[in-house]
Each structure stands twice: as C-alpha cells, then as structure tokens.
mmCIF file of C-alpha atoms and ligand atoms in Angstrom:
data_model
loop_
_atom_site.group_PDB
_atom_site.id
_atom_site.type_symbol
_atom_site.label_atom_id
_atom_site.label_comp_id
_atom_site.label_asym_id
_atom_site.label_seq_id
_atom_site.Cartn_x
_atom_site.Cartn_y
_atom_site.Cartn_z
ATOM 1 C CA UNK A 1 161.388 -22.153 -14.456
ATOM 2 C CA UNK A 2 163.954 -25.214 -13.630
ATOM 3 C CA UNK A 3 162.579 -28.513 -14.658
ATOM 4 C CA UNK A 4 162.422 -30.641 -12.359
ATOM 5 C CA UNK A 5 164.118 -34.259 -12.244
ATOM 6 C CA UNK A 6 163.016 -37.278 -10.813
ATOM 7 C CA UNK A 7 166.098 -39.524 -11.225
ATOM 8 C CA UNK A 8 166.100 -43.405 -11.217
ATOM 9 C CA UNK A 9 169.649 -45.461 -10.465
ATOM 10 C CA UNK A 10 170.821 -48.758 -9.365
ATOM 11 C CA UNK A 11 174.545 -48.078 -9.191
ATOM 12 C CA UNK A 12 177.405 -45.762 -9.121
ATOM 13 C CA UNK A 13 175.785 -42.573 -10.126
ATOM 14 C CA UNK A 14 178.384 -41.065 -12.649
ATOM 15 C CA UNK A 15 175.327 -40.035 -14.744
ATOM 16 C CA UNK A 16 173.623 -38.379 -12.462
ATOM 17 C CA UNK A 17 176.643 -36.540 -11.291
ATOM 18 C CA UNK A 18 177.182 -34.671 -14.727
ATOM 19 C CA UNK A 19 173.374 -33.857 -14.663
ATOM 20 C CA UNK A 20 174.230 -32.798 -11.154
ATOM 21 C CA UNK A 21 177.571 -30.643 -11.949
ATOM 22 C CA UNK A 22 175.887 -28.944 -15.126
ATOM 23 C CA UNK A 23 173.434 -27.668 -12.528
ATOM 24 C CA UNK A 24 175.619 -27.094 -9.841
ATOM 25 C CA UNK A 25 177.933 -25.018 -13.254
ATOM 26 C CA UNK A 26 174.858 -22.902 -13.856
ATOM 27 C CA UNK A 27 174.503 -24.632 -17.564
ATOM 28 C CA UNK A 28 171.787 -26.761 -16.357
ATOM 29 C CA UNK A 29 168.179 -25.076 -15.922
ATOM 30 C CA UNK A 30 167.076 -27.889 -13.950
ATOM 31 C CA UNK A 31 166.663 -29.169 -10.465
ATOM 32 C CA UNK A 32 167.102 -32.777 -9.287
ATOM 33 C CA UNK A 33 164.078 -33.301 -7.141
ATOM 34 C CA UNK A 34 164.627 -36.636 -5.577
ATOM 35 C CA UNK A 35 167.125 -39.831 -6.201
ATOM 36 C CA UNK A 36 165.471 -43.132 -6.100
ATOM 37 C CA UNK A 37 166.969 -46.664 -6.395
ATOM 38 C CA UNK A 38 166.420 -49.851 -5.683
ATOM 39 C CA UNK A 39 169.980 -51.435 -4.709
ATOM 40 C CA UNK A 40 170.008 -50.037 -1.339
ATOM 41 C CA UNK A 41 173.977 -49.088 -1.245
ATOM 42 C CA UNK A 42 174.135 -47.705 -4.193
ATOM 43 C CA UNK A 43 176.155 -44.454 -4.826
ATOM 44 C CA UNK A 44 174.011 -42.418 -6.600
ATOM 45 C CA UNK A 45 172.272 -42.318 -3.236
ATOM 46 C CA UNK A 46 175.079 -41.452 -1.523
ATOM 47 C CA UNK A 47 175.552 -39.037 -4.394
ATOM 48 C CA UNK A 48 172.283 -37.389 -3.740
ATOM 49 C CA UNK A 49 172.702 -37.064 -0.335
ATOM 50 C CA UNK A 50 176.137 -35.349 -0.619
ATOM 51 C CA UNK A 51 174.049 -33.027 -2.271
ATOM 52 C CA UNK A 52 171.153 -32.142 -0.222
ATOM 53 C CA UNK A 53 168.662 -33.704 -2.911
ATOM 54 C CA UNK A 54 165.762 -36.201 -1.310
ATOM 55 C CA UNK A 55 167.614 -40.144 -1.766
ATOM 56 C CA UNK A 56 164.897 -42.595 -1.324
ATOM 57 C CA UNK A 57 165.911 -46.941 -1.459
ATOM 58 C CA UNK A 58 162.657 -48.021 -2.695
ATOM 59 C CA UNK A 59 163.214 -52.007 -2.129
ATOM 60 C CA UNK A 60 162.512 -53.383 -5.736
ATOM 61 C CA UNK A 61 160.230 -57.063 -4.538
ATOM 62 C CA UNK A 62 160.476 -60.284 -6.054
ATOM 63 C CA UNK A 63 161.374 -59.708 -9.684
ATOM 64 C CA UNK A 64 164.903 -59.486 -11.106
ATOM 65 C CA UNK A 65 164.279 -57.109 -14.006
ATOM 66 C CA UNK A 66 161.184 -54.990 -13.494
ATOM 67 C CA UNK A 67 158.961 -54.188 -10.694
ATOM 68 C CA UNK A 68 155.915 -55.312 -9.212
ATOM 69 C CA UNK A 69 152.987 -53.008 -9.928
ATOM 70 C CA UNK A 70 152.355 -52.147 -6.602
ATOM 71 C CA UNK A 71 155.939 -51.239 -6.611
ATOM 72 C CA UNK A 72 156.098 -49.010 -9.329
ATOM 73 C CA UNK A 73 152.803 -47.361 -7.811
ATOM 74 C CA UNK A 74 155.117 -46.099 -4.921
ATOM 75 C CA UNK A 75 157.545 -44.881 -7.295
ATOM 76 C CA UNK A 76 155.146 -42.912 -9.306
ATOM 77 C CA UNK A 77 153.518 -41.494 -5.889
ATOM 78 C CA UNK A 78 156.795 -40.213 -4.602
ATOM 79 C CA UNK A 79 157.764 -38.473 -8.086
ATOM 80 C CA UNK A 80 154.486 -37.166 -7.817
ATOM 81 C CA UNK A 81 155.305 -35.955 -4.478
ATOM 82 C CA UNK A 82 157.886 -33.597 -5.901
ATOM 83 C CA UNK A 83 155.645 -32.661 -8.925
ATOM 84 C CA UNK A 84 158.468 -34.291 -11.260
ATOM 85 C CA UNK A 85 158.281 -33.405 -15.147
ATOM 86 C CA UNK A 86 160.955 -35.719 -16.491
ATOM 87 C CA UNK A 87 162.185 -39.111 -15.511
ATOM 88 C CA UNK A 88 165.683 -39.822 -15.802
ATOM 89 C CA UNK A 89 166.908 -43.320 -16.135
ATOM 90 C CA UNK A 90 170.695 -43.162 -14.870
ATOM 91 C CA UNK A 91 171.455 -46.651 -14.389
ATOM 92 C CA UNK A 92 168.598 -48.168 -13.200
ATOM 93 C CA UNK A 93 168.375 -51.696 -14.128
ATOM 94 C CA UNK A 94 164.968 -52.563 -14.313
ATOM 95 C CA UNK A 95 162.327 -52.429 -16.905
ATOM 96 C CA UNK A 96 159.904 -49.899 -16.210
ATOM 97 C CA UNK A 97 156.139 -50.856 -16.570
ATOM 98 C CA UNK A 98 153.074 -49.897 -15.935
ATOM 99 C CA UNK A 99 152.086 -47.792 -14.057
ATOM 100 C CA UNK A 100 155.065 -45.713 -14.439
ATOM 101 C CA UNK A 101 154.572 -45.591 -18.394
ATOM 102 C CA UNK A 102 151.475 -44.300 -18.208
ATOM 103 C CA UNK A 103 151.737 -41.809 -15.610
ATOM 104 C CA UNK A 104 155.032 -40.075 -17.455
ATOM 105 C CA UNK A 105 154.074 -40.872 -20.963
ATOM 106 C CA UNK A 106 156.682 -38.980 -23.225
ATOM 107 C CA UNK A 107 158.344 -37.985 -19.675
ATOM 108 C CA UNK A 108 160.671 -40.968 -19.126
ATOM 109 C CA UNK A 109 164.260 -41.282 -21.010
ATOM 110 C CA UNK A 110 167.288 -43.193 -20.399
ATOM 111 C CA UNK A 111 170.847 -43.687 -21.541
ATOM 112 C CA UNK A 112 172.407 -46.444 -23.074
ATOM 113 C CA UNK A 113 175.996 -47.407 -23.576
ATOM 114 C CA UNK A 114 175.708 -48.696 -26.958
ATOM 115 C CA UNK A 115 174.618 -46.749 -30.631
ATOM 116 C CA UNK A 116 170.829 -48.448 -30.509
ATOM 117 C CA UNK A 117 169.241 -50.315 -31.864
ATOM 118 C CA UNK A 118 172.109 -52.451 -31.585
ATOM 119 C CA UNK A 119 173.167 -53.698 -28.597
ATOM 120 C CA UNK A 120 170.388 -53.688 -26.408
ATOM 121 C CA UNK A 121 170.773 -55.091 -22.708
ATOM 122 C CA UNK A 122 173.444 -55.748 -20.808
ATOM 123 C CA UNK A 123 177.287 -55.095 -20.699
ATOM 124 C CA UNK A 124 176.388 -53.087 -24.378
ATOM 125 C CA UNK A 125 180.524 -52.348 -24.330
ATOM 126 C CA UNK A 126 181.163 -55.505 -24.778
ATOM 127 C CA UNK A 127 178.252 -56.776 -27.179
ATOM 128 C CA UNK A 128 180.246 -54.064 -29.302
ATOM 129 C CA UNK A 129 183.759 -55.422 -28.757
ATOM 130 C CA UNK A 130 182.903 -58.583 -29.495
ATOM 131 C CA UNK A 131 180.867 -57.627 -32.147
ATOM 132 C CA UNK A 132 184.587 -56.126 -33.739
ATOM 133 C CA UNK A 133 182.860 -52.812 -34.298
ATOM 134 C CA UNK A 134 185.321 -49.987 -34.552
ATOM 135 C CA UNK A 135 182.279 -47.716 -33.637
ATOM 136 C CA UNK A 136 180.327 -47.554 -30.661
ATOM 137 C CA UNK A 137 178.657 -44.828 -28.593
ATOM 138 C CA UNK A 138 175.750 -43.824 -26.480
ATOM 139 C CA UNK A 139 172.313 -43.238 -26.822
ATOM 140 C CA UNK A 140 169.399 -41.357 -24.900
ATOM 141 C CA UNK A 141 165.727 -42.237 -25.795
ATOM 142 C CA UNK A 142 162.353 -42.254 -25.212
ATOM 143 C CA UNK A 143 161.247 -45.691 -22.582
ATOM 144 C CA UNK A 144 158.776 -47.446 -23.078
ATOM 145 C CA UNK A 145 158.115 -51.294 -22.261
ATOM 146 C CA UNK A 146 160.731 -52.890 -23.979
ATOM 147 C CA UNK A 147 164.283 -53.423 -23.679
ATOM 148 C CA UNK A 148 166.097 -49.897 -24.985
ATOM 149 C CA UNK A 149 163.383 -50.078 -27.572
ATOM 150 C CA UNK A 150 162.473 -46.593 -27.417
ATOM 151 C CA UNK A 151 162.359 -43.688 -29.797
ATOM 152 C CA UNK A 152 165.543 -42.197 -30.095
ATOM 153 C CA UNK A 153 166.308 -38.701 -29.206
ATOM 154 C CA UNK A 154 170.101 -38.441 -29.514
ATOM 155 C CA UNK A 155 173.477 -40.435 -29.882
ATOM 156 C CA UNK A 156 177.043 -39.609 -29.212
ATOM 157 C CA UNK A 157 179.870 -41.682 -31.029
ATOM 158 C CA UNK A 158 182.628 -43.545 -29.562
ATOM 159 C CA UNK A 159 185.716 -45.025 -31.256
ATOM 160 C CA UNK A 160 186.528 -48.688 -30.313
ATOM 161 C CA UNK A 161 190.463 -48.439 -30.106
ATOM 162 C CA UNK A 162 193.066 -51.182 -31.220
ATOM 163 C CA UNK A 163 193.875 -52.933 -27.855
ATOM 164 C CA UNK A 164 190.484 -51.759 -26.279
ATOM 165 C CA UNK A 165 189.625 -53.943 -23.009
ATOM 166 C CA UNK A 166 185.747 -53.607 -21.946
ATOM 167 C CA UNK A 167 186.841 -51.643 -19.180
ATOM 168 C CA UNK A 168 188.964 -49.439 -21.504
ATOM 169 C CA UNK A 169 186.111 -48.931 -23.709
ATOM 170 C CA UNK A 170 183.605 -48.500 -21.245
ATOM 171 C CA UNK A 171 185.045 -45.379 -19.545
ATOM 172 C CA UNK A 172 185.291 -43.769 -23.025
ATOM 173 C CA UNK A 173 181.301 -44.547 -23.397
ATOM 174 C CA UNK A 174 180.963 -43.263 -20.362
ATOM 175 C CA UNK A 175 182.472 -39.722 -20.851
ATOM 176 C CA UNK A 176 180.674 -39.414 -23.615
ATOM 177 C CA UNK A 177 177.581 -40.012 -21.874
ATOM 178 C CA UNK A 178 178.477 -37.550 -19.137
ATOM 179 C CA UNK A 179 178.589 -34.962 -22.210
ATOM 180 C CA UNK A 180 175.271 -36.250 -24.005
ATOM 181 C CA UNK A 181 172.971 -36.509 -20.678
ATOM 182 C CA UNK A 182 173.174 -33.100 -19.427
ATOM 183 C CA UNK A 183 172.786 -31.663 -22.981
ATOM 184 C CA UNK A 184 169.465 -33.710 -23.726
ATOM 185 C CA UNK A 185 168.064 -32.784 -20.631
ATOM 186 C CA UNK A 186 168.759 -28.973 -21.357
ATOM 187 C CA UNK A 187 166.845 -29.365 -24.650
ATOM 188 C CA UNK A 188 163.906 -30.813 -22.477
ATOM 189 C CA UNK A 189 164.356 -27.748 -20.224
ATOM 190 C CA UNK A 190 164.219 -25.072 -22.504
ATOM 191 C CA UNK A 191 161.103 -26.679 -24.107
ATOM 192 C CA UNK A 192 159.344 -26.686 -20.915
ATOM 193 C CA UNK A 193 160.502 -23.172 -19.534
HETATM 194 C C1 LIG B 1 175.748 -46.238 -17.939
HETATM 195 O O1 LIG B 1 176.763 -46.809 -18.693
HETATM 196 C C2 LIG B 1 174.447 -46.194 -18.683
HETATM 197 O O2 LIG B 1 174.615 -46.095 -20.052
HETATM 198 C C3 LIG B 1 173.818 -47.512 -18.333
HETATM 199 O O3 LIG B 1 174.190 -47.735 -16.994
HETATM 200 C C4 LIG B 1 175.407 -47.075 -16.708
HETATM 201 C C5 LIG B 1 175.196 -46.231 -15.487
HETATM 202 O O4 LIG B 1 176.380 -45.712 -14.997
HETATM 203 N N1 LIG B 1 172.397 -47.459 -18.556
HETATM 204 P P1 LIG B 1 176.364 -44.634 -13.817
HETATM 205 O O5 LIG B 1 175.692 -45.279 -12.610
HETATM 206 O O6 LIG B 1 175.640 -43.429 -14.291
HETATM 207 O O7 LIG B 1 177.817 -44.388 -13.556
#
C-alpha cells in the first residue's frame, strides 16, 4: 500500500519535487495526495498541478508565522479529505499548532536547512556561515509546537566551502535535502505498508 502524503509549502517546491520524482522513478512507495500552501503563487502549487496532484491556496489569516485555529481546522479537514497518513513540511513557513498537532501526532515532519539543534529559524545557511562553521547540513524531524524543536529523525552533512556565498551554500543544502527527504519518507512507507 502507497502512503499517502499530505504536503505543506510556501515557496518554490524543490522538496516536494524530489519526493515527487522518487515516485514518479518507482523508488518511492508513496502517493502525494494533495499540495497545500498558503502564499497563493507559490510553485509548489504550480508543481502539483503539473502533476495532476489536488493544489489547494488555503489563505493563511492575520498572523505572520502560524495560523489561526480556525485556519488550521480547514487544513486538517482537507488532509482528512484524502485520508492523509504523513504530513510533509516542504517549505512551509509557518508554525503549525493546534489543531494540526493533535490530529497528526507523530504524523507531521519537516526539513531544515541547518544540522539542528543549531540554527533554528530563518535563512539557517547563513546562521551557519556566519557562524564560520565548516559543517553544515540538513535535518528532517518530528514537529511539534516549537521552532525546529522536534525529535530528530535524520541529518545529512554539508561542507561549508572556502569562498562559500549563502547562495553558494544554500544550493549545496539543498541537494542534499533533495537526497535526505525522499529517503525518510521511504522509511515511513515501508513501516506503514
Ligand atoms: C528548504 O531549504 C527547507 O529546508 C526549508 O525551506 C526550503 C524549502 O525549499 N524548510 P523548497 O521550496 O523545497 O525548494
């Protein structure tokens, strides 16, 4: 049996695209059930589209950084909807809450441009340059109501390079990540099949 993936992004999508190709590849026993987001251009709608898979804009209301409850409430009702057994956070940019937490407890995970617990938050590429770390990474945990607080479940490693911009150093997070995401997510897979 594929699991099935609700996925969560605000932006580009490059996450949910390597989820997307491992499936597509056959390597993947998983199917994405719907897209949401709250940024209402984003690409990883456009992503979803392109690939036949439900892409909802779920507008997020009047916080920056998290949702309203109510909010939320829709979210859960539409993963619901499409009877989804594991959250993926693929960019999404806001705190998740309740109700979410509770209604995916130990379902909801997320990746993280950064080898937690340090570097939390935002631009984590950068928290590590400045930092002069010649070590950085990625990291896919557990969510729970903090800030990347959750328990981790697995971390890839990324060198920081002499002459390394953020940008530079970003993209090399980032195909690391593409590598780390879709491998979790099989382990999830194979422990629900
Ligand atoms: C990634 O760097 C991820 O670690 C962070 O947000 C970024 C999302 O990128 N949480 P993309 O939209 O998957 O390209």
């Amino acid at each position: 049996m594929k699991i099935k993936l609700g996925v969560l992004g605000s932006g580009k999508g490059s996450n949910f695209r390597a989820i997307q190709e491992a499936i597509d590849r056959g390597e993947l026993d998983a199917e994405a059930r719907i897209v949401i987001s709250d940024v209402v251009d984003a690409g990883i709608l456009d992503l979803a589209r392109s690939h036949g898979i439900k892409a909802v804009h779920v507008p997020p209301g009047k916080f920056k950084t998290k949702l309203e409850p109510e909010i939320e409430g829709q979210i859960v009702q539409l993963l619901k909807n499409e009877v989804v057994e594991l959250v993926v956070l693929a960019g999404y940019m806001r705190m998740i809450k309740q109700p979410m937490l509770d209604a995916f407890a130990g379902k909801i995970i997320n990746i993280h441009p950064s080898l937690l617990p340090k570097f939390p938050g935002i631009a984590a590429w950068k928290q590590a340059l400045d930092a002069d770390e010649t070590v950085t990474g990625c990291t896919v945990h557990y969510v729970d109501a903090g800030m990347d607080s959750g328990e981790i479940i697995a971390q890839s490693e990324v060198p920081v390079l002499p002459g390394d911009t953020p940008e530079t150093l970003h993209a090399r997070i980032q195909i690391a990540e593409h590598a780390l995401y879709p491998e979790v997510i099989r382990k999830f897979a194979s422990q629900s099949a």
